[in-house]
PDB file of C-alpha atoms in Angstrom:
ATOM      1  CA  UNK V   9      -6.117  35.311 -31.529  1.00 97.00           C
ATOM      2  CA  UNK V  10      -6.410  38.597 -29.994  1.00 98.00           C
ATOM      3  CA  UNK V  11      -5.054  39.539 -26.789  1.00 98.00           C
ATOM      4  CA  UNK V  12      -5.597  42.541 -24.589  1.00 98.00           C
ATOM      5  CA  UNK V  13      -2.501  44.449 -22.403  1.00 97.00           C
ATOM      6  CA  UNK V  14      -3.790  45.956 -19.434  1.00 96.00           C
ATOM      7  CA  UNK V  15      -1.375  47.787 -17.197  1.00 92.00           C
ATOM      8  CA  UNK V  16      -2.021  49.400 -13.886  1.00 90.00           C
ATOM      9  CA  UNK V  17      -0.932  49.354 -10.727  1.00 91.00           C
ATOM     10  CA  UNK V  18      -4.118  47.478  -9.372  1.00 95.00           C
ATOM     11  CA  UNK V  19      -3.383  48.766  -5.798  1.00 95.00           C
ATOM     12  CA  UNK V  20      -5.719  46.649  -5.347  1.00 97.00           C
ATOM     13  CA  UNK V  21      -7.512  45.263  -8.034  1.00 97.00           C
ATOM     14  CA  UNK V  22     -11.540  46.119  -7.761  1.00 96.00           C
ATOM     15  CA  UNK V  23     -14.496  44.778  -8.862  1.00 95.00           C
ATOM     16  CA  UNK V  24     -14.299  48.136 -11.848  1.00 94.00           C
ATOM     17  CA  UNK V  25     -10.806  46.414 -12.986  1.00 95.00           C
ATOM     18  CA  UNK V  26     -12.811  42.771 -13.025  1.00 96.00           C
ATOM     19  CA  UNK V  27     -16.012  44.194 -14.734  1.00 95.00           C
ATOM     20  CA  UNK V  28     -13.774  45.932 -17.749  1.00 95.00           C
ATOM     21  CA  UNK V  29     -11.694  42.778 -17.639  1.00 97.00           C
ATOM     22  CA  UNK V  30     -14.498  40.626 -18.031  1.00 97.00           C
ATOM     23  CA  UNK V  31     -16.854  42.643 -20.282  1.00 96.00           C
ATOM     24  CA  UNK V  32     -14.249  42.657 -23.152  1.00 98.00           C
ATOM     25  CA  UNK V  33     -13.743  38.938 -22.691  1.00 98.00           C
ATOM     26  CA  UNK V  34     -17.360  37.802 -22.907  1.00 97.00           C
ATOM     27  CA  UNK V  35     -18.276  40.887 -25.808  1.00 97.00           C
ATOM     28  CA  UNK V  36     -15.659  39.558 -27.797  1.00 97.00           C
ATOM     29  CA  UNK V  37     -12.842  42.320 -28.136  1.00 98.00           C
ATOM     30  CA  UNK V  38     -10.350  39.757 -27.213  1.00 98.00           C
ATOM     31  CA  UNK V  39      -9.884  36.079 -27.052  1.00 98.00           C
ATOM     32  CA  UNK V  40      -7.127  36.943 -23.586  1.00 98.00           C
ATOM     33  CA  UNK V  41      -6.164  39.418 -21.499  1.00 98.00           C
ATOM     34  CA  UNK V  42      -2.653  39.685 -19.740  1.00 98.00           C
ATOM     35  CA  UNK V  43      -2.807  41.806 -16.694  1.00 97.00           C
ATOM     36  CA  UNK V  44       0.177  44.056 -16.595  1.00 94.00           C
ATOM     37  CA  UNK V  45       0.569  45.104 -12.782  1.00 92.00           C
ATOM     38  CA  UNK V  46       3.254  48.266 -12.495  1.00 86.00           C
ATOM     39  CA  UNK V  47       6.708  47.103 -11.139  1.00 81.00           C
ATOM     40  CA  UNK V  48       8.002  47.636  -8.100  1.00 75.00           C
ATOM     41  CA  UNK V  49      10.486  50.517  -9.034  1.00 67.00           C
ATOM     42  CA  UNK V  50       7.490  52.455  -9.664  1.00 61.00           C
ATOM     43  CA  UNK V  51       7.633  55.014  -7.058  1.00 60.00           C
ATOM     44  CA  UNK V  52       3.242  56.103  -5.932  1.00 65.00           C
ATOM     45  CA  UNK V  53       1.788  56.945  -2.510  1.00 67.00           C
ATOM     46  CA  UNK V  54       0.926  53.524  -0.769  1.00 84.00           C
ATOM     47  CA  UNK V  55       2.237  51.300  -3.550  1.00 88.00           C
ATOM     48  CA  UNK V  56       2.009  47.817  -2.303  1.00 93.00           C
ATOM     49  CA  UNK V  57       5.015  44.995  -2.875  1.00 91.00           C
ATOM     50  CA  UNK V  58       4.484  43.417  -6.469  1.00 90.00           C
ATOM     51  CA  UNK V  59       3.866  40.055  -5.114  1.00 92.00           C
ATOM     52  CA  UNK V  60       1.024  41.483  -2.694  1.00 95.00           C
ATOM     53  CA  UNK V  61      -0.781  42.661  -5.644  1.00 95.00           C
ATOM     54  CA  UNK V  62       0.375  39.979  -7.825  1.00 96.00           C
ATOM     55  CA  UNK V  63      -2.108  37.811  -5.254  1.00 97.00           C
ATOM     56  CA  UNK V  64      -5.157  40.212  -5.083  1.00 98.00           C
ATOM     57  CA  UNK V  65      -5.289  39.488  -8.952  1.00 98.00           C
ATOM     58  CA  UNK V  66      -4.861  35.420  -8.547  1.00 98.00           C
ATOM     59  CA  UNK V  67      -7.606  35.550  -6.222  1.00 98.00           C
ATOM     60  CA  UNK V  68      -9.745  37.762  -8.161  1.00 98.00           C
ATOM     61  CA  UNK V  69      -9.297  35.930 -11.844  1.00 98.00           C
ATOM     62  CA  UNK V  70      -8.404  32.176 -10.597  1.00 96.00           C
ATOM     63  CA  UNK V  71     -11.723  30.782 -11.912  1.00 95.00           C
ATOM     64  CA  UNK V  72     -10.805  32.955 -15.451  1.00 97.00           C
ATOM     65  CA  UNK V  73      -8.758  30.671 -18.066  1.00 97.00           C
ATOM     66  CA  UNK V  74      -8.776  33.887 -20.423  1.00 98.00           C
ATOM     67  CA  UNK V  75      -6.763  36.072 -18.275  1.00 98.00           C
ATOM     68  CA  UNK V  76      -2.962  36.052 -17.407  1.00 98.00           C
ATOM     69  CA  UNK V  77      -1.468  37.467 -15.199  1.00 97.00           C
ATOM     70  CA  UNK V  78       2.073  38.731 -15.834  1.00 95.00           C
ATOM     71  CA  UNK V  79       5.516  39.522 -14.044  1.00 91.00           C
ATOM     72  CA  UNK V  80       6.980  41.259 -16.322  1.00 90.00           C
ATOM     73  CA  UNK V  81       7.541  44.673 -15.320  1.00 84.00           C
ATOM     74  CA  UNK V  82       9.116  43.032 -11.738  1.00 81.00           C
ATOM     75  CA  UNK V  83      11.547  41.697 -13.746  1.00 79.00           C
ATOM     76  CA  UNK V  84      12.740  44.692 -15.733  1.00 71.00           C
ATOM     77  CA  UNK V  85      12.906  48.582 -13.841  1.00 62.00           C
ATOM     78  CA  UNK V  86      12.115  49.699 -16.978  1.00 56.00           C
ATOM     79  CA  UNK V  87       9.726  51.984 -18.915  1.00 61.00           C
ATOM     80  CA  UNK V  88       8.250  52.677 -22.051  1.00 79.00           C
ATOM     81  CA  UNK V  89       4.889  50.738 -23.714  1.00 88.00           C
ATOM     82  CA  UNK V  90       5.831  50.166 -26.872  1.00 90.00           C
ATOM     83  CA  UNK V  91       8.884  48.284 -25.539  1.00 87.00           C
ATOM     84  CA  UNK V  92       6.327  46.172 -23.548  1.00 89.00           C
ATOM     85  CA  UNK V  93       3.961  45.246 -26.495  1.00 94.00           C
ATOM     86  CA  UNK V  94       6.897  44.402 -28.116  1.00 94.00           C
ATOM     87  CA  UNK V  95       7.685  41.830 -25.912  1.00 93.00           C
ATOM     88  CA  UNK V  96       4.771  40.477 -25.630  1.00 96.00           C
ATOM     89  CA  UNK V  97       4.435  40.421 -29.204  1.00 97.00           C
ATOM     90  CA  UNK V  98       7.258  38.020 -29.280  1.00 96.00           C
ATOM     91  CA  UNK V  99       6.039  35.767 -26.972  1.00 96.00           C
ATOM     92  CA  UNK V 100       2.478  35.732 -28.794  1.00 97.00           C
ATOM     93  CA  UNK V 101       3.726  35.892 -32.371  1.00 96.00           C
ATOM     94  CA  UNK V 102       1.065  34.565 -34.550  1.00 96.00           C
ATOM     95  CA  UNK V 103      -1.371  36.879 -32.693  1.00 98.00           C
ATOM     96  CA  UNK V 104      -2.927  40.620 -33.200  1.00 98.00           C
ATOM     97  CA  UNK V 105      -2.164  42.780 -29.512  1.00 98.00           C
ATOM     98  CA  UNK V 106      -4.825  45.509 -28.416  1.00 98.00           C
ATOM     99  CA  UNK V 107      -3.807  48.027 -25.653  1.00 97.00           C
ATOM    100  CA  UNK V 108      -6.756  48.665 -23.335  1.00 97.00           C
ATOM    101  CA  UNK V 109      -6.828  52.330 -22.401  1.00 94.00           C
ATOM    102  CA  UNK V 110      -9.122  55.027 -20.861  1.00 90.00           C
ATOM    103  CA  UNK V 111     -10.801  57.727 -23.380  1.00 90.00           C
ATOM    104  CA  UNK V 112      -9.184  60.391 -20.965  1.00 88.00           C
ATOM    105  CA  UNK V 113      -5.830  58.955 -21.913  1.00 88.00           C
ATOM    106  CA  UNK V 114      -6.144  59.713 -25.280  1.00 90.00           C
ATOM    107  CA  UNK V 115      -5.312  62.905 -24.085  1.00 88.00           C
ATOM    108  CA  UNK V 116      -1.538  63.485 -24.398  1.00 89.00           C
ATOM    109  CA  UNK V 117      -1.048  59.711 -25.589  1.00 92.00           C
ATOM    110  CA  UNK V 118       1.247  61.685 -28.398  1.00 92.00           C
ATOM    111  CA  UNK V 119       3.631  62.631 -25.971  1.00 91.00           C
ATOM    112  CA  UNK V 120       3.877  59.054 -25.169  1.00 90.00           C
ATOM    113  CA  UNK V 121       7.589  57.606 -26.463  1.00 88.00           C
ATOM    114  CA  UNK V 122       6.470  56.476 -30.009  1.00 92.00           C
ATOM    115  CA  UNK V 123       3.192  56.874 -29.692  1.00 94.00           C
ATOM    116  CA  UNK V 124       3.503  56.553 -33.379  1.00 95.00           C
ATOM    117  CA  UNK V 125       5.164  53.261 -33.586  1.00 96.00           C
ATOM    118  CA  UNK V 126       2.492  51.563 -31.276  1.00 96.00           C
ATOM    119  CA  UNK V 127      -0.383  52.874 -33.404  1.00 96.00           C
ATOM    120  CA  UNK V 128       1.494  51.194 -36.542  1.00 97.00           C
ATOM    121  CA  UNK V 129       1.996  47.982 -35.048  1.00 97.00           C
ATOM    122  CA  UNK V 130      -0.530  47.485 -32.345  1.00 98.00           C
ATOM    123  CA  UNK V 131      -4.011  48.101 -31.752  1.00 98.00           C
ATOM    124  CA  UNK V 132      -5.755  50.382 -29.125  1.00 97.00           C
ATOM    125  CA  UNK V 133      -8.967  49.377 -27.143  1.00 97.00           C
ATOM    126  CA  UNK V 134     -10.242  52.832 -25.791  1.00 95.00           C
ATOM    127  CA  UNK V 135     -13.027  52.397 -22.859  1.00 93.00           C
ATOM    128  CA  UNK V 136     -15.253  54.765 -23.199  1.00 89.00           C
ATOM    129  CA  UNK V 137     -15.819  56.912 -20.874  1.00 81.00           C
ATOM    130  CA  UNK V 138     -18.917  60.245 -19.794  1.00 78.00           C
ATOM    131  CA  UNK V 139     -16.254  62.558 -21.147  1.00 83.00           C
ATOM    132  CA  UNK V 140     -16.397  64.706 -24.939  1.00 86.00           C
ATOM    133  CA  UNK V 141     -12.635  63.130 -26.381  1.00 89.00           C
ATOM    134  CA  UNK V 142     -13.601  63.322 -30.242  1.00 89.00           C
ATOM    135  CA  UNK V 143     -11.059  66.231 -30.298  1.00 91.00           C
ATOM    136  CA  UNK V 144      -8.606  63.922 -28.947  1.00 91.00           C
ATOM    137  CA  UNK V 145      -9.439  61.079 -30.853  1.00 93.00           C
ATOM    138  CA  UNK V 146      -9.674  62.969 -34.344  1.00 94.00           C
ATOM    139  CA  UNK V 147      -5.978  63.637 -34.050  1.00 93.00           C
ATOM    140  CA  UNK V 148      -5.905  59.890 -34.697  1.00 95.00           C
ATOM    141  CA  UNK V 149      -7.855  59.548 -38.238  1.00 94.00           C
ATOM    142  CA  UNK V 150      -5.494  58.079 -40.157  1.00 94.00           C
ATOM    143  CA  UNK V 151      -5.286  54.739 -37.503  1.00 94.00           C
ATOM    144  CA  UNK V 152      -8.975  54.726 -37.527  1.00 89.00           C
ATOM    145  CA  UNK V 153      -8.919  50.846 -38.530  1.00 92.00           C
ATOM    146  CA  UNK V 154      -6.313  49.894 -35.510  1.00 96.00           C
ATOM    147  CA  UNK V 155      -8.461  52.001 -32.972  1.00 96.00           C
ATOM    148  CA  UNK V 156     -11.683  49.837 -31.389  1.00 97.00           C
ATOM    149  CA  UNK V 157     -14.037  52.164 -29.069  1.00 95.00           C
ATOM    150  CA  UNK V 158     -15.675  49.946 -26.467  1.00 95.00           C
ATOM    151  CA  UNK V 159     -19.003  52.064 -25.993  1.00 90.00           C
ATOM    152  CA  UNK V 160     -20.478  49.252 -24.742  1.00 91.00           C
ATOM    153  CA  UNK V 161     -18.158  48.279 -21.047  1.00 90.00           C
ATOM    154  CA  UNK V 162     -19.747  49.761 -18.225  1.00 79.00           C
ATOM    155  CA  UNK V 163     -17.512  52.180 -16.213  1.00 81.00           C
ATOM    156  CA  UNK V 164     -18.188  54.068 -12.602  1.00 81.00           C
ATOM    157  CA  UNK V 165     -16.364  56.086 -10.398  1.00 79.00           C
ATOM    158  CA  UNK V 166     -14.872  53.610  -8.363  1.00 89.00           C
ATOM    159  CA  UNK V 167     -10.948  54.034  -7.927  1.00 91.00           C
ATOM    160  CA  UNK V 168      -8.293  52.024  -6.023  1.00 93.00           C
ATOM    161  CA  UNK V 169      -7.162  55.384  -3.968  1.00 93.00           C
ATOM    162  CA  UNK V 170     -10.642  55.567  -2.678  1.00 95.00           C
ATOM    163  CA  UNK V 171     -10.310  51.942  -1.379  1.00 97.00           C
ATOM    164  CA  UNK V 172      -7.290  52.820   0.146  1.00 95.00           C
ATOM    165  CA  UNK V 173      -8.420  55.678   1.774  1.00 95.00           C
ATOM    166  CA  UNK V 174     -11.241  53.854   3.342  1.00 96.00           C
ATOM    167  CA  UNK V 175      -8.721  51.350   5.262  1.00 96.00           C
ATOM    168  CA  UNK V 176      -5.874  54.498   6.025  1.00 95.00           C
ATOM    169  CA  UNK V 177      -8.883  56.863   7.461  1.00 96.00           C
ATOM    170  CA  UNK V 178     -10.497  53.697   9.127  1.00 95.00           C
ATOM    171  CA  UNK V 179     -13.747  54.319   7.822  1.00 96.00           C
ATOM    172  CA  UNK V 180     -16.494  51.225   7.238  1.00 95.00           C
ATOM    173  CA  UNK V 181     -17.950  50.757   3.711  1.00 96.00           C
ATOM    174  CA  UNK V 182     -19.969  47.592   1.766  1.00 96.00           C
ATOM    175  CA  UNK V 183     -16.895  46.022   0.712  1.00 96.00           C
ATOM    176  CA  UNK V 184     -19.100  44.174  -1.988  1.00 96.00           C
ATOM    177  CA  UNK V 185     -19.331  47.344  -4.158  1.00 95.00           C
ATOM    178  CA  UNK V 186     -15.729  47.564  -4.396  1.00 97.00           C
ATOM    179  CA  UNK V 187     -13.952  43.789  -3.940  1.00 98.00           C
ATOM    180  CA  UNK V 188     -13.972  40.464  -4.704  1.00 96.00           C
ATOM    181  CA  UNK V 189     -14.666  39.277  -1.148  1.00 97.00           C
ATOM    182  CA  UNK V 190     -11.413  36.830  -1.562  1.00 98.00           C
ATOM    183  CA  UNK V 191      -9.226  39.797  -2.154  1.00 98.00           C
ATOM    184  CA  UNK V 192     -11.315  41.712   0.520  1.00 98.00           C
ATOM    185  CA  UNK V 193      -9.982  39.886   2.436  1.00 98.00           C
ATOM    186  CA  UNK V 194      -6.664  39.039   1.720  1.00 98.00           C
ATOM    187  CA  UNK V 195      -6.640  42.829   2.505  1.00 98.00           C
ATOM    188  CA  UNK V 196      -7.858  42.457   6.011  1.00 97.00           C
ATOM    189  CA  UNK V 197      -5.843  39.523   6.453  1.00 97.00           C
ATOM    190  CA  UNK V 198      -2.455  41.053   5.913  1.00 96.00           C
ATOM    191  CA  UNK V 199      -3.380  44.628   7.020  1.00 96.00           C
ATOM    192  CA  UNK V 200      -2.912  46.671   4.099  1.00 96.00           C
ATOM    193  CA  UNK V 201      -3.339  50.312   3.438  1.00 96.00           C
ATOM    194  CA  UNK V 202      -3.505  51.299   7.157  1.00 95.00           C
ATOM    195  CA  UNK V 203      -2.111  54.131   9.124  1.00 93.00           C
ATOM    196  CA  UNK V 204       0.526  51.657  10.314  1.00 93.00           C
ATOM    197  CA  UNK V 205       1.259  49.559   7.534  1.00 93.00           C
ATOM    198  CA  UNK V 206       4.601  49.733   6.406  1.00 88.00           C
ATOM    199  CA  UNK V 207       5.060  49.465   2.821  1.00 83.00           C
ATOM    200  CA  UNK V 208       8.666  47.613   2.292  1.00 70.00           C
ATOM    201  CA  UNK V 209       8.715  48.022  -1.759  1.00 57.00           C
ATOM    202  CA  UNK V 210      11.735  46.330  -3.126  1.00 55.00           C
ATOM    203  CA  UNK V 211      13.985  48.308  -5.502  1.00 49.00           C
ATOM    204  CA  UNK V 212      11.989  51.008  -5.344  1.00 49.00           C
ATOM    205  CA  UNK V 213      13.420  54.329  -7.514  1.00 50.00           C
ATOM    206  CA  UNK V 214      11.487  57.202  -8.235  1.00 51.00           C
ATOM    207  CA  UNK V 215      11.903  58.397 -12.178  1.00 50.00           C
ATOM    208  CA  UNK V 216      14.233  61.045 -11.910  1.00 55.00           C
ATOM    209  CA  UNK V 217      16.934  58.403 -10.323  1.00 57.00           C
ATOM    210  CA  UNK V 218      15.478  55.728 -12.548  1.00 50.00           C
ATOM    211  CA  UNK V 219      17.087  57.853 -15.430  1.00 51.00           C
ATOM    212  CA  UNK V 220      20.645  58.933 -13.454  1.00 56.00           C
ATOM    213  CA  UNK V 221      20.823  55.179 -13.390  1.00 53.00           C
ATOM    214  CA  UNK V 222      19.824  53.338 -16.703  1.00 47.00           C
ATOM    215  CA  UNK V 223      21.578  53.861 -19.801  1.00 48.00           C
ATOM    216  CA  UNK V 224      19.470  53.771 -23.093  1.00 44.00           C
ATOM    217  CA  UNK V 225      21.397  50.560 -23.942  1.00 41.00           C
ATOM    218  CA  UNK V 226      20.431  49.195 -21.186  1.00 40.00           C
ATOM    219  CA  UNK V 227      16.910  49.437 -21.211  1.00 37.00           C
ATOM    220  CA  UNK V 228      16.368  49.320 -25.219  1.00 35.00           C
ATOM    221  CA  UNK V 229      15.982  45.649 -25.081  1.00 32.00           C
ATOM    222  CA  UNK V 230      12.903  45.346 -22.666  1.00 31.00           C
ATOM    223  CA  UNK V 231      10.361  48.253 -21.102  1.00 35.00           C
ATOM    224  CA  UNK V 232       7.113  48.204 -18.971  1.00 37.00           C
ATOM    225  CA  UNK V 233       3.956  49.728 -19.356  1.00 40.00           C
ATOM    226  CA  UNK V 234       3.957  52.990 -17.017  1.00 38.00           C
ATOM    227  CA  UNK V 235       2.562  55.326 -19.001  1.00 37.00           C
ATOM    228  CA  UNK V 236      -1.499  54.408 -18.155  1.00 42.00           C
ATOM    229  CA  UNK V 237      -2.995  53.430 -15.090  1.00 42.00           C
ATOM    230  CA  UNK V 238      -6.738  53.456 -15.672  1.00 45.00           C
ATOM    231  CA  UNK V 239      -8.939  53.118 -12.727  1.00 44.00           C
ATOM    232  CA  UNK V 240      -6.058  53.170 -10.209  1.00 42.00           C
TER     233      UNK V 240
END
């Protein structure tokens, strides 16, 4: 079987996160998907609680067998991709793992931590996206067979930060060109993303203390996937 990673911080999850989602489900890139949502210690502007967003993507995939939806990086403040596919690898061990990135994160993915490794033991599915990266995607030749381009997923403009700057600046839009109307309004419901929303993020560091803190033995044995968000 194949299964797709996906991280983000799907603050909130949009109908651009469900079309890519869906798109290389039904084309047949891969058999599943497991949604990685950022963890909590993740320190960005108007990051919502894990379990908030957790929700939005229940709501938005619950009629969706193929995709999961995982805890993982709630579980374990720390970082690194390859550390992630590797545990997911282990939990899905007879299968082949794809990592689903943007095209304009092929642009310094070798300054990723062992960028290298994941390209030897994992599998990359690039989105393709109105931008020139053959440059970027030459330096990669000699992976050519463990790199998929998905030419064929349609991608907009449409970005979680413009969501949320539509509820913090109070300004009306079609919510149907942006969210699942259950996760609309789930939104509305719970009054997310305004002016006076308090976001209450638990164990919340920003990197620089995430690295004072953590030892390298400590967070060898498990990582999360921080290093993309695509479409956030």
């Amino acid at each position: 079987m194949k299964i797709g990673i996906y991280g983000g911080s799907f603050n909130p999850i949009h109908i651009m996160h469900k079309e890519i989602v869906t798109s290389l489900l039904n084309k047949g890139y891969v058999d599943k998907i497991i949604l990685l949502p950022t963890g909590n210690y993740y320190k960005k502007s108007n990051l919502l609680d894990g379990k908030y967003r957790m929700k939005m993507l229940e709501l938005a995939f619950k009629d969706d067998s193929r995709v999961i939806i995982s805890d993982y990086e709630f579980k374990n403040n720390l970082i690194s991709t390859y550390r992630s596919l590797d545990y997911f690898q282990n939990e899905y061990k007879n299968d082949s793992l794809y990592f689903i990135m943007g095209a304009d994160n092929l642009k310094g993915f070798d300054t990723w931590k062992k960028y290298d490794y994941i390209l030897d033991n994992y599998n990359l599915i690039i989105i393709d996206r109105d931008i020139d990266y053959k440059k970027e995607l030459d330096k990669y030749n000699a992976y050519k067979g463990k790199i998929v381009i998905a030419k064929d997923v349609v991608t907009n403009s449409i970005s979680s930060s413009t969501i949320r700057d539509f509820y913090y600046n109070e300004e009306s839009f079609d919510y149907t060109k942006y969210l699942d109307k259950e996760v609309y309004d789930y939104i509305n419901e719970k009054g997310f993303y305004k002016k006076n929303y308090v976001y209450n993020v638990s164990d919340s560091i920003d990197e620089e203390e995430f690295y004072k803190t953590y030892k390298s033995s400590d967070y060898e044995k498990m990582s999360i996937t921080t290093d993309i968000v695509l479409f956030s």
